[in-house]
Structures are given as C-alpha cells and as structure tokens.
PDB file of C-alpha atoms in Angstrom:
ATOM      1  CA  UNK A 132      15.828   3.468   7.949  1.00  0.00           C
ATOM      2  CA  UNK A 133      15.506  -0.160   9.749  1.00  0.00           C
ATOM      3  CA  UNK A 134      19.529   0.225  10.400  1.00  0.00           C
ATOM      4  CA  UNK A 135      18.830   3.719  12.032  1.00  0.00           C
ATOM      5  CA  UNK A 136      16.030   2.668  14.016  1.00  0.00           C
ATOM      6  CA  UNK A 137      17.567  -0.541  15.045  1.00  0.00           C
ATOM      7  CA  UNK A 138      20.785   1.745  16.529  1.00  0.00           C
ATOM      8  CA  UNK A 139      18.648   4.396  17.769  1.00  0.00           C
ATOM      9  CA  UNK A 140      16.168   1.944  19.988  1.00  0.00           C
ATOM     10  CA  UNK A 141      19.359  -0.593  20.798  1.00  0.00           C
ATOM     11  CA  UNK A 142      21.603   2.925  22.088  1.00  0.00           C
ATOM     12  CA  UNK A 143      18.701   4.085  24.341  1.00  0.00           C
ATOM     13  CA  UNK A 144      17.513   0.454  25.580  1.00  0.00           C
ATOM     14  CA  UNK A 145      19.755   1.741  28.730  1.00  0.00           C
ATOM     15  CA  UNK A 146      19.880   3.703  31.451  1.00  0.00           C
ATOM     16  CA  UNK A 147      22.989   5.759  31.570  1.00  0.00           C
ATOM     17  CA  UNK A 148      22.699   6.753  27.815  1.00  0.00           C
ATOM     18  CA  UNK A 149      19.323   7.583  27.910  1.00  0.00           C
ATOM     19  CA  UNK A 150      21.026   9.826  30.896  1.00  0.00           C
ATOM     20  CA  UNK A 151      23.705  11.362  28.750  1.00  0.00           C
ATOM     21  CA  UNK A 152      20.829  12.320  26.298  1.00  0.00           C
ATOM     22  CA  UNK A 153      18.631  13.916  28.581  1.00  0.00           C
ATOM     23  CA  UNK A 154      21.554  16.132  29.977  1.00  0.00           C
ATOM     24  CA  UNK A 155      22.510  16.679  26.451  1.00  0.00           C
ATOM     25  CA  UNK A 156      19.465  18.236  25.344  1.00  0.00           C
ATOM     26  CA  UNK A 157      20.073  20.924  27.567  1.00  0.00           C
ATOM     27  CA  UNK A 158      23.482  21.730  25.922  1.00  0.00           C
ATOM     28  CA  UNK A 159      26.995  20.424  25.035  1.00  0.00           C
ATOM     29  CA  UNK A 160      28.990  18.914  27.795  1.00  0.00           C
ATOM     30  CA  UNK A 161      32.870  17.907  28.572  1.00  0.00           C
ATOM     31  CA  UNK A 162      33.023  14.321  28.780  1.00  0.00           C
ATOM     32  CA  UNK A 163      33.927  14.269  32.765  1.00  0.00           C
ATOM     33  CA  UNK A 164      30.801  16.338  33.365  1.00  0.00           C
ATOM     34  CA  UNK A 165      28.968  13.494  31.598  1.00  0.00           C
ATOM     35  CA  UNK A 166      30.851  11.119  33.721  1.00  0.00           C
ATOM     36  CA  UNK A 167      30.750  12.267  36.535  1.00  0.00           C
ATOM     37  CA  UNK A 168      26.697  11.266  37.991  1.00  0.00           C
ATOM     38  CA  UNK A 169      27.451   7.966  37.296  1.00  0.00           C
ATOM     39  CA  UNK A 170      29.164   5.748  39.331  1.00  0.00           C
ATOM     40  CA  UNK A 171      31.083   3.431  36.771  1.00  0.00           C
ATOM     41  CA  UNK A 172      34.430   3.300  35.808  1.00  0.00           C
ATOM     42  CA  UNK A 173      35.200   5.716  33.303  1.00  0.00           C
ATOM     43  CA  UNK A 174      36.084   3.370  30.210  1.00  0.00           C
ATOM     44  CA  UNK A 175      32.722   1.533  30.769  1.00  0.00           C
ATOM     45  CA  UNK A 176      31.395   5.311  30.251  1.00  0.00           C
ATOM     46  CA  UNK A 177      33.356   5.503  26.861  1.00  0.00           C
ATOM     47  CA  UNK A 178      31.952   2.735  26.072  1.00  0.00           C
ATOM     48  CA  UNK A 179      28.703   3.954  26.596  1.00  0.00           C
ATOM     49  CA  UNK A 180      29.480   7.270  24.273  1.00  0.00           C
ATOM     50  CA  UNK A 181      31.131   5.409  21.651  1.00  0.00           C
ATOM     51  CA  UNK A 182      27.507   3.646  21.438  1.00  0.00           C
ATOM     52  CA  UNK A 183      25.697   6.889  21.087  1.00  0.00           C
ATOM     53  CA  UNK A 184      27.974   7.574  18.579  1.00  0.00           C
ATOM     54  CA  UNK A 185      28.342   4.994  16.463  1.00  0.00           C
ATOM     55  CA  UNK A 186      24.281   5.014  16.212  1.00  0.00           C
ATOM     56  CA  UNK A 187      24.810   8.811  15.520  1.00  0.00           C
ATOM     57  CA  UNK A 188      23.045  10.465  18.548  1.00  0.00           C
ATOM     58  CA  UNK A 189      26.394  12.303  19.418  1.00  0.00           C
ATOM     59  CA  UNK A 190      29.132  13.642  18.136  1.00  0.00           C
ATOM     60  CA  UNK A 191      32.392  14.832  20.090  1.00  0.00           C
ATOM     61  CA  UNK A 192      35.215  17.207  19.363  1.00  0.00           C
ATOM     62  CA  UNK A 193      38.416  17.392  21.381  1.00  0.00           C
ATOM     63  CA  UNK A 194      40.199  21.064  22.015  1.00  0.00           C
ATOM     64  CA  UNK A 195      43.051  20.906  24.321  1.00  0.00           C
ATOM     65  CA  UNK A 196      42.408  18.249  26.932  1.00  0.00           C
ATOM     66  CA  UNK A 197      38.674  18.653  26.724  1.00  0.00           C
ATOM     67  CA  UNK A 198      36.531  16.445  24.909  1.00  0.00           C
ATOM     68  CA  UNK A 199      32.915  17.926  24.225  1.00  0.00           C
ATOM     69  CA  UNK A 200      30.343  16.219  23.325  1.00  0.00           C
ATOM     70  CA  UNK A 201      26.874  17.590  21.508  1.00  0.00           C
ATOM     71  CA  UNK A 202      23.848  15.867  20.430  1.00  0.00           C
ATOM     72  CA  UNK A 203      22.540  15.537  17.240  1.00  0.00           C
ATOM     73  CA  UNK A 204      18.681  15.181  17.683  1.00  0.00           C
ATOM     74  CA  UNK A 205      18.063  14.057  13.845  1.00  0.00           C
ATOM     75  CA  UNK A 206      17.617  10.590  15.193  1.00  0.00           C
ATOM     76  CA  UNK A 207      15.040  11.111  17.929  1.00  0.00           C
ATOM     77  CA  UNK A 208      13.021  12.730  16.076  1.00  0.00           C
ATOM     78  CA  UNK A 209      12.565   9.853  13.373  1.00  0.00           C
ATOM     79  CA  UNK A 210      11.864   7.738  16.452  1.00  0.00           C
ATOM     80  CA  UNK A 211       9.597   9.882  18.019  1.00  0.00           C
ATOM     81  CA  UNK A 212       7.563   9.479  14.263  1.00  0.00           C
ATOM     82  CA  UNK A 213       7.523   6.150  14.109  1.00  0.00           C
ATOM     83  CA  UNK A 214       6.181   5.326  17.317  1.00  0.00           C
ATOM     84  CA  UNK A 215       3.545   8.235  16.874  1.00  0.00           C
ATOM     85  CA  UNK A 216       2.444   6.466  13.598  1.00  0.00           C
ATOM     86  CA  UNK A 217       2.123   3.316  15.746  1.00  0.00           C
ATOM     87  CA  UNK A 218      -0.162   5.308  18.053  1.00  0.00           C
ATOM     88  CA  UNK A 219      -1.982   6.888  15.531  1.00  0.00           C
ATOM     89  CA  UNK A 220      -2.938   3.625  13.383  1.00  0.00           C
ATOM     90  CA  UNK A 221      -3.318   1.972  16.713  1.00  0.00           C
ATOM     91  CA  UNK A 222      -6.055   5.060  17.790  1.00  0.00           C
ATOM     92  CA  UNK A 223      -7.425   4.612  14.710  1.00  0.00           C
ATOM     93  CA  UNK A 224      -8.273   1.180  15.032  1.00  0.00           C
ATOM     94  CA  UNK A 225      -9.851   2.144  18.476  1.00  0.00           C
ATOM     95  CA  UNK A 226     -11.960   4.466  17.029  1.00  0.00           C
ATOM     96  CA  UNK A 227     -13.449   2.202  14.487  1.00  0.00           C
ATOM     97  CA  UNK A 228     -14.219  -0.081  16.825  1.00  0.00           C
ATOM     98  CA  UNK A 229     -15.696   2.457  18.909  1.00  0.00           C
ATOM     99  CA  UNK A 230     -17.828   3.669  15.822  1.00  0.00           C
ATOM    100  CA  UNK A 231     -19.066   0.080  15.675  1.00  0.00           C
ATOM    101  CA  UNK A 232     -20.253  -0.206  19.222  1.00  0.00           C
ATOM    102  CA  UNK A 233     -22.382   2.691  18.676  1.00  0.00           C
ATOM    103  CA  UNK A 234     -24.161   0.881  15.746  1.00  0.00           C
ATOM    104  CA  UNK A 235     -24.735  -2.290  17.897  1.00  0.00           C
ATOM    105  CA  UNK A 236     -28.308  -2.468  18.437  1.00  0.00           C
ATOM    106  CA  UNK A 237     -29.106  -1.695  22.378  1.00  0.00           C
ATOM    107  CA  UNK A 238     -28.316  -4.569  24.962  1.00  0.00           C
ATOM    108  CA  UNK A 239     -31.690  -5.654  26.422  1.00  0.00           C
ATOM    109  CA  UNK A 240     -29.789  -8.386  28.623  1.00  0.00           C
TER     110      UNK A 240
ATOM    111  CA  UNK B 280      10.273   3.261  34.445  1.00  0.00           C
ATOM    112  CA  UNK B 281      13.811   3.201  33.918  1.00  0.00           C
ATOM    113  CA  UNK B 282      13.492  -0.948  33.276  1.00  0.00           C
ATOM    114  CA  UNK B 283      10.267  -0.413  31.514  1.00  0.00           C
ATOM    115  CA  UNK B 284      12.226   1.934  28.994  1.00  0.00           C
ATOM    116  CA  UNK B 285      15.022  -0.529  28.821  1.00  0.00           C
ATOM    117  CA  UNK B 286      13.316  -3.774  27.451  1.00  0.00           C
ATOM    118  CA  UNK B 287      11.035  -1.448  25.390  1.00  0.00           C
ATOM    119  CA  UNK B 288      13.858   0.106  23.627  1.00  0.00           C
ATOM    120  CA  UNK B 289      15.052  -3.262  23.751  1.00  0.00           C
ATOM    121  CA  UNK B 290      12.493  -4.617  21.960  1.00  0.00           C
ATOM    122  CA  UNK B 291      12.238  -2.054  19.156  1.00  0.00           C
ATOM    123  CA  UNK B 292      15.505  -2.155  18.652  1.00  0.00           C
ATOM    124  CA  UNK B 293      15.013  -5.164  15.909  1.00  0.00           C
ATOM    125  CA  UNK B 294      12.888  -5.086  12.386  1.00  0.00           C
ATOM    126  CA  UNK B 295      11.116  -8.102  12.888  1.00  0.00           C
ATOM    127  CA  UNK B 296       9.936  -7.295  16.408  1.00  0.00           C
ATOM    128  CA  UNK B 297       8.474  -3.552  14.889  1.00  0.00           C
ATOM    129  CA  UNK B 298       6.887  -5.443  12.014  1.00  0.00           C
ATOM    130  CA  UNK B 299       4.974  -7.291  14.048  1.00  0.00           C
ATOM    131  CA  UNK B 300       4.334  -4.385  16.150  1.00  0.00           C
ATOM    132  CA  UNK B 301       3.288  -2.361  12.955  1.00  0.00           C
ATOM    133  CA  UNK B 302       0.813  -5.116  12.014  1.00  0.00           C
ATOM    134  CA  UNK B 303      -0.814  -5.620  15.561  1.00  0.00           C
ATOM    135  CA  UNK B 304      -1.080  -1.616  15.502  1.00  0.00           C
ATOM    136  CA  UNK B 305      -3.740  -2.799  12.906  1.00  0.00           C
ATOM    137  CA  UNK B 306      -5.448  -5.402  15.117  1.00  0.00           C
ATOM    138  CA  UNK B 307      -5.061  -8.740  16.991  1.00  0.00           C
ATOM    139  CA  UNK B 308      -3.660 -11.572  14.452  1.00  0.00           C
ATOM    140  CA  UNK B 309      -2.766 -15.117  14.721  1.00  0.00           C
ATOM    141  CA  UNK B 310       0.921 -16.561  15.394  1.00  0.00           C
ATOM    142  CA  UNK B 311       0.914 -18.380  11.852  1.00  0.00           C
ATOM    143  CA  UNK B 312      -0.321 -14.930  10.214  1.00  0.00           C
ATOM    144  CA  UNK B 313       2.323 -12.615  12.296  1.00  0.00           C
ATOM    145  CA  UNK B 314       5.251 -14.778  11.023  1.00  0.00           C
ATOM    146  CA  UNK B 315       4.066 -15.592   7.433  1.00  0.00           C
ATOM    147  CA  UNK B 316       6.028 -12.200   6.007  1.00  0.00           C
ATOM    148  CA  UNK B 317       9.307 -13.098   7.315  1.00  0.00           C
ATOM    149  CA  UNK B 318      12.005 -15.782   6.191  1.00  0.00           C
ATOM    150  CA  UNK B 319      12.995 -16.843   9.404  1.00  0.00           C
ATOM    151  CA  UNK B 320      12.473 -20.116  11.104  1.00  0.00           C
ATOM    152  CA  UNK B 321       9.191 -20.653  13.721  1.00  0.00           C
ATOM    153  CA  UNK B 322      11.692 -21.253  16.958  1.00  0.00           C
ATOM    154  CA  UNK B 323      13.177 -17.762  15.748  1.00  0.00           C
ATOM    155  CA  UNK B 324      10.330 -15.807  15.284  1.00  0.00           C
ATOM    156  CA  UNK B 325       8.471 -17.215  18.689  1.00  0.00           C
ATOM    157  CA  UNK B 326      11.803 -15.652  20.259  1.00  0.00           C
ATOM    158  CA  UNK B 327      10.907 -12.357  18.622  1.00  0.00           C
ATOM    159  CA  UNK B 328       7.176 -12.759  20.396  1.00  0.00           C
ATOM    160  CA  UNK B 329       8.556 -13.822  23.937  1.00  0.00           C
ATOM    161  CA  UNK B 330      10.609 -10.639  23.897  1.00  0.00           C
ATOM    162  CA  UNK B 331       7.761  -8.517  22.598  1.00  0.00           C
ATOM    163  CA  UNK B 332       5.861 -10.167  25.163  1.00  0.00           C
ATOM    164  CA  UNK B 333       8.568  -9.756  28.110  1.00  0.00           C
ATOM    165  CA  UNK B 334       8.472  -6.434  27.690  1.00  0.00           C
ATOM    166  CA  UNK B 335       4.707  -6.011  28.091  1.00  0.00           C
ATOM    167  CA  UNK B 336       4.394  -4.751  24.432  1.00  0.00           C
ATOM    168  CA  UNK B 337       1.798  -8.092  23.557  1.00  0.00           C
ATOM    169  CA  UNK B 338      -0.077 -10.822  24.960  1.00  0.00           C
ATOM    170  CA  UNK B 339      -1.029 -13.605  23.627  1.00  0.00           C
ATOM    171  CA  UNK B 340      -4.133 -16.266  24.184  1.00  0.00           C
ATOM    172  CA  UNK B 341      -4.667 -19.818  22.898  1.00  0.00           C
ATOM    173  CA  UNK B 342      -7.841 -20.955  21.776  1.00  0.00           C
ATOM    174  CA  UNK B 343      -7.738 -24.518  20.341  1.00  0.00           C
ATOM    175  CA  UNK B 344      -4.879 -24.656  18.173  1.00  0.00           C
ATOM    176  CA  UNK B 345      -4.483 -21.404  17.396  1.00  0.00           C
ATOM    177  CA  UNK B 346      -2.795 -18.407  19.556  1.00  0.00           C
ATOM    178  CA  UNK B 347      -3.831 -14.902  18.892  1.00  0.00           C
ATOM    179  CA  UNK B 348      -1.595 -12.198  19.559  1.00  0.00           C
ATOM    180  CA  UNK B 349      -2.667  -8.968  20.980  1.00  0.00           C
ATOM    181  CA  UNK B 350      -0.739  -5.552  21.438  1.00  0.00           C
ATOM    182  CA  UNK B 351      -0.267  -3.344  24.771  1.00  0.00           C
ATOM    183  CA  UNK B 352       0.078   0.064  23.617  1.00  0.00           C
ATOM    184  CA  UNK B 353       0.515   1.879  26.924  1.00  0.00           C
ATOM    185  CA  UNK B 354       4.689   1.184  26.915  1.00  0.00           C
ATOM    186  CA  UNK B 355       4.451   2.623  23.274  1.00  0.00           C
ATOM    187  CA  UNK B 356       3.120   6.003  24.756  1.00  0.00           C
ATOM    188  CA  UNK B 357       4.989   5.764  27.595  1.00  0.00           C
ATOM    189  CA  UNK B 358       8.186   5.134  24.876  1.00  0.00           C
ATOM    190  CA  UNK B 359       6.916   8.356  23.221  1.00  0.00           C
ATOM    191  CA  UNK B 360       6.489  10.657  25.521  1.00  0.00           C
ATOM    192  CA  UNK B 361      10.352   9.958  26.801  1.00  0.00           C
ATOM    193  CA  UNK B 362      11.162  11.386  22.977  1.00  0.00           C
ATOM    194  CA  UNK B 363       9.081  14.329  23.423  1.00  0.00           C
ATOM    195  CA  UNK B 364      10.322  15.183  26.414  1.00  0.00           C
ATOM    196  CA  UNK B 365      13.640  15.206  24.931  1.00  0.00           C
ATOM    197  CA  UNK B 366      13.013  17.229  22.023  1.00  0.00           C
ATOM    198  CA  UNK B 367      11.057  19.878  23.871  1.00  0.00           C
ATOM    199  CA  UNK B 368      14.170  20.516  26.424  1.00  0.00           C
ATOM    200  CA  UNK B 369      15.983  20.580  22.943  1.00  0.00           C
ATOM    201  CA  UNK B 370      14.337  22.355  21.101  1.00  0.00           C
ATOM    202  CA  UNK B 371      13.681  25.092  24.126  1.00  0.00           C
ATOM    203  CA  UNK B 372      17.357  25.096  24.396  1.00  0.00           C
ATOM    204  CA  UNK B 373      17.782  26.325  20.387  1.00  0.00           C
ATOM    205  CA  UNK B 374      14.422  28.725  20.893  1.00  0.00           C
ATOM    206  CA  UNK B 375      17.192  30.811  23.507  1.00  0.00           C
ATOM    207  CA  UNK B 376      19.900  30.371  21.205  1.00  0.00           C
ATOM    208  CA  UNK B 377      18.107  32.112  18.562  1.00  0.00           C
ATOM    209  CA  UNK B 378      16.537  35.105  20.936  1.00  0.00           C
ATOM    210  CA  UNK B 379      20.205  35.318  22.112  1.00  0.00           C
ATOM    211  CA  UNK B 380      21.647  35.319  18.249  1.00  0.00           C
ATOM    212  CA  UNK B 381      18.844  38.338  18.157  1.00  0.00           C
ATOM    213  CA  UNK B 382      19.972  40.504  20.691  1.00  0.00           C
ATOM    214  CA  UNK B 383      23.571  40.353  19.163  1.00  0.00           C
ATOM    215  CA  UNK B 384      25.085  43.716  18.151  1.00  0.00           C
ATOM    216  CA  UNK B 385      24.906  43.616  13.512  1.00  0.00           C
ATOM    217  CA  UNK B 386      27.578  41.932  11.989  1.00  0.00           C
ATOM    218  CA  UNK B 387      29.673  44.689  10.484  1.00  0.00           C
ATOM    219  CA  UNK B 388      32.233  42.541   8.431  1.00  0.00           C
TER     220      UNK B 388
END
C-alpha cells in the first residue's frame, strides 16, 4: 500500500505524465499520439511511460508497428481515497472545533 | 497549478511525509511529537518538514523552544479534485462503452 502510493504520487509529481493520464482517460492511444503535444525528444517521452508503468498506471501492447497504450485506473482511485480520508478527518476536526465555538460563552469584549 | 500539483505529488510521494500529514489531519502537533513514531534521524525528518512545508502542505511557528506544526489543506483538495476529474472522464468513457456493448446485435455463437 505505502509502495503503491509512493509510485502513484512520485509518477504524477509531473507535468507531462499527469498529461498522458488525462488524455488517457478518454481512451487508449498509440504512443506517437501521446508524443506528439509535447515538445521533448521522444526517448525522454519513453522515459516518461516506462514511469507510468513501472508504478502500474499504464500498460502497453505492441501490434505491428503500433504501440498502444491504456490506462489502468486501479491506482487513482486508491489515491483519490486516501487523500479524501485526509479531508474527511481533517473536516472533522473542523467541525469539532466549530461545535466548540458555539459552546463558548458570548464575547462581551 | 501545474507546479502546485508537482511538489504536492512530490511530497506525497514518501511514507514519512503522509504520516505526518495523516497525524496533522488530526490537529496541530509539536516537531518532537511529529517525529517521535519514526526511526529516522532529526536532520532527516526536518528534511521531510521543509518539503512538506515547500510545498505549502504545513507551516510551522516557534514559540519558545518549541515549534508547532500546522497543516494547509487547500493543496490536498486541490490534489483531489485533479483525481476526480480523472476518474469521471474515465469512468464516462466506460458508461458509453457499456450503452454501446447494449446496442450490439445478440451474440449468436
């Protein structure tokens, strides 16, 4: 769990792969489509997929001469739950404080 | 946003660091109390705060000797909506599949 959420947050602490996932979402892609918005060389890019992959947020099949590459969402959405517990014991704690406030006696300052 | 999303992801992307953000969730806690749990030297842990704290995720303040540490949740939300996004586009994307899958003619075989 600390392994997958320590490849998940490290793959998407950057800009073009957080790019390749958002255009992802929306459905499998050749690699040079995925290349092709961003203005690196193309075996930086690799590099950048081979990180997505190794923290298993793609996966990639070749036919032919084409590469295609597909998400797998498994690992966003254990990310997505962690943070929301964060938010939620974090909304919590606001609320209790709130609660208090509202037991203060009245501020005759 | 693209830099804010960078050294957040960044910053999660280590157990320490989201242990200490799990226990600030809670409330505000001294230095000496945030590194108590893990085996790692002072020096090395007061890395793990300046990064937390480079990416606007705490802030701390000193009062005599002893520095309280204080979370920012807004890069947290800001963190979590990214993910939603994402699996909303996704998960739009498999509603079609499956209203396409529908209006397929029965498989005979």
């Amino acid at each position: 769990m600390d392994n997958q959420l320590d490849s998940f947050f490290g793959a998407m602490a950057d800009p073009t792969r957080r790019a390749v996932i958002e255009r992802l979402t929306q459905g499998p892609a050749p690699v040079s489509e995925l290349h092709a918005p961003h203005d690196i060389a193309l075996p930086t890019f690799l590099k950048h997929l081979r990180k997505l992959e190794d923290a298993g947020l793609v996966r990639s099949e070749k036919r032919g001469r084409v590469r295609t590459v597909h998400i797998e969402a498994a690992p966003l959405a254990v990310a997505e739950d962690w943070l929301a517990r964060q938010r939620r014991v974090w909304e919590g704690r606001l609320d209790r404080l709130s609660h208090l406030a509202d037991r203060l006696p009245p501020d005759v300052s």
